[in-house]
């Protein structure tokens, strides 16, 4: 894929094949016939679900393959020379100098006993490119470009003294200090909070543009790839599904798989719950406050209500107390104050004091299917145990019931004697659902159930949950940080921030106000967001996520106060330059304005 | 060679052969030993001959036969002690990890107290006061080593209790016994099995050391540590007889360690296989 406006070709990958080789012979093919070219200043987004071979391709451009993987075909031509024909020492000499790699977990990639300076300056000094002093000056420049706090002294800190997002940027500085021609970003923002993710991404984009570096950006998140890439390659099972310019892939995907991927991302409200609601509160949380052994309240005066057949979404960034609230409801963490009622009767605060029937009727599904299922038990035991435990059925009866449940979650019956390790992530999550269903509950608490899964797999899980709700009349309390999910499945939304409930409304109220790009106040901010963040990559109105409506709606500016800006950031408005800053300041000024004036401004905004 | 789906390196294979041969000798000692362990059948300090392959000891007993019976005593005792110390250590460790803060604090401090005393000196005191019966020996060493098992079991169980499948079991209302037996124990087995091997070696060496000092297995029963003591004077006579039991101790220890190393390396690689 060649595009106008870029410099000379940096890397040319031709028909690359990477296979696993073991004692037993040649194993599976991880990368199958992948080709692309990358020019100076061009950013290629590699996107695909886990196991698609993204990281393997990224590492191959460094001339590296993981243990027992080998490049068995094709070429990786880096600046005119095939990496496969280089000697080991030649390959080592281009790493760091010519190609640099930024890994997913910066925390695991830094040596905790050395200062950041020592680690960042090590490579250029070792390679003889810069003296120690020059390297430090260069590092400070990079810190400044990456918008790190106090760039002059930042490098004197140790890795544990800076935040996750800052460390990820420090790692980018480490990669960029030698001014490499090619940068490989391997999911560098996946482990970060959404807010931080956006800041880090913005500074990466800025530096790539400035230095005219070629870059490969590996991610499973279409939104991220849309922000940063010039061209996109979609991978699946090691094969190239589609490769084209970012605009083409996002607007006119030619392959079915890509279409599904893009469609999933722009899907809206198709699950919106409309069926009849009962008026009886199933679970009501009344002014509940809870804390861990420290004094800080993690959940502060929260009230909400779940009726039968409701799907209530609890939204908030990490650390906002969402999961803690789930623990309080289940009784794992006894509440400090307030009351929790189930069908009008107060639930004991502590798990131990609850009856089996009370326990049975509230079930939970967890975020990480890998640790939610005991690896040493078969599905029969995992799903069958609640049946035997709560309903005192015999082993044979339980087995019949397990088969029935497996059918309900669309898994084949003969999976019954499998162990969790023999299932995929999505299948494991289905088993978690079956285990919850086995108790025949009224309410299921879903704690970020899709966030550990690939996009399309997560989508299937949501569909399954929805159809189970229609059939069995379940109520869900859905904890998530993904507004797309909220929009699709919830009928009520609770937004939490720092342990407090900031919004409690129906989904319609929350998402009703559409954002128009010409409001008077905040307009530089929001317009800029729309222009730089989304409209460039998502040029048609169809793709613009309505989350903007959510964050920029007057209601939110009002309720979130000074946090409106971080809310905006969270919803992926990207560039944070002078214009946005001006917008932010304006926002802050409005907050200081008196209430009447603010109200009038907000009305204008609407 | 593959075992349970894992490749077995040559060192582990050697270790397994050593262990199996030793176990067979220990089990079959009365059948295969040419003489009894306590009968005096030849002259004291007799040189090796076709009749007495390893020669005779200070009283005129056949060293080969005593080696075989010694294997029985040493390995059998070590296994019993290790098993006992694991039962105590695992139950206490898991209980400390799961049942709450106060029990944990109490047990952990008690263990610190036990660990603060040098094991050999402690064993001396107990054995000199209570005498050197086999049951006393077993209980003393088991109690001395249980704290180490306790620490491991507690640490492993603590890592497992925070996992969500254990939380799910708690939410279901399961009792503590079910959680220990069905949720935690099966997942704690790999590190505990490796520790079992190592602990066996330590126990084995400890018994040998006690016997050498005269506080372990008492005559006329043979055990390798005691045999080193009985035969040590023969070094002066230019005989290598004391090296037989000493070598047997070393060999078995190395064999078990080979296997344990392999098990630990599997464990640290993480396991994808169920069960």
Tab-separated table of C-alpha atoms in Angstrom, chain A residues 23 327 330 332 351 356 359 364 366-368 371-377 381 385-386 389-390 419 421 435, chain B residues 7 99 163-168 170-175 178 182-184 186-187 190 271-275:
chain	number	residue	atom	x	y	z
A	23	UNK	CA	11.089	-31.229	18.077
A	327	UNK	CA	-18.709	-6.407	46.383
A	330	UNK	CA	-22.862	-9.350	47.265
A	332	UNK	CA	-18.069	-9.702	50.243
A	351	UNK	CA	-21.971	-12.678	53.364
A	356	UNK	CA	-28.585	-19.793	50.909
A	359	UNK	CA	-27.101	-15.966	48.042
A	364	UNK	CA	-22.034	-12.723	39.639
A	366	UNK	CA	-16.486	-11.793	36.397
A	367	UNK	CA	-14.214	-9.806	34.156
A	368	UNK	CA	-11.446	-12.356	33.616
A	371	UNK	CA	-9.430	-16.833	36.770
A	372	UNK	CA	-13.175	-17.077	37.245
A	373	UNK	CA	-13.176	-20.814	36.540
A	374	UNK	CA	-11.218	-23.342	38.570
A	375	UNK	CA	-8.678	-24.787	36.108
A	376	UNK	CA	-8.776	-28.164	37.863
A	377	UNK	CA	-12.499	-28.742	37.558
A	381	UNK	CA	-18.303	-29.794	38.171
A	385	UNK	CA	-21.941	-27.554	41.690
A	386	UNK	CA	-24.509	-24.748	42.147
A	389	UNK	CA	-25.483	-27.145	46.216
A	390	UNK	CA	-28.677	-25.116	46.051
A	419	UNK	CA	-11.405	-28.369	31.463
A	421	UNK	CA	-7.986	-24.595	29.574
A	435	UNK	CA	-22.600	-21.208	36.318
B	7	UNK	CA	9.152	-33.427	28.102
B	99	UNK	CA	-10.112	-18.116	57.948
B	163	UNK	CA	-8.803	-15.578	42.513
B	164	UNK	CA	-12.327	-15.194	41.361
B	165	UNK	CA	-13.273	-18.851	41.289
B	166	UNK	CA	-12.682	-18.988	45.023
B	167	UNK	CA	-14.669	-15.801	45.447
B	168	UNK	CA	-17.441	-17.405	43.401
B	170	UNK	CA	-17.601	-18.092	48.783
B	171	UNK	CA	-20.477	-16.178	47.220
B	172	UNK	CA	-22.265	-19.463	46.646
B	173	UNK	CA	-22.078	-20.021	50.405
B	174	UNK	CA	-19.650	-22.945	50.336
B	175	UNK	CA	-18.080	-23.995	53.622
B	178	UNK	CA	-15.099	-27.470	50.460
B	182	UNK	CA	-12.004	-28.610	46.013
B	183	UNK	CA	-10.950	-25.090	45.084
B	184	UNK	CA	-7.554	-24.476	46.644
B	186	UNK	CA	-5.964	-29.033	43.517
B	187	UNK	CA	-4.440	-25.768	42.349
B	190	UNK	CA	2.399	-28.356	41.839
B	271	UNK	CA	0.557	-25.121	32.847
B	272	UNK	CA	-1.968	-25.122	30.120
B	273	UNK	CA	-3.161	-28.643	30.703
B	274	UNK	CA	-6.185	-29.278	32.816
B	275	UNK	CA	-5.716	-31.740	35.646
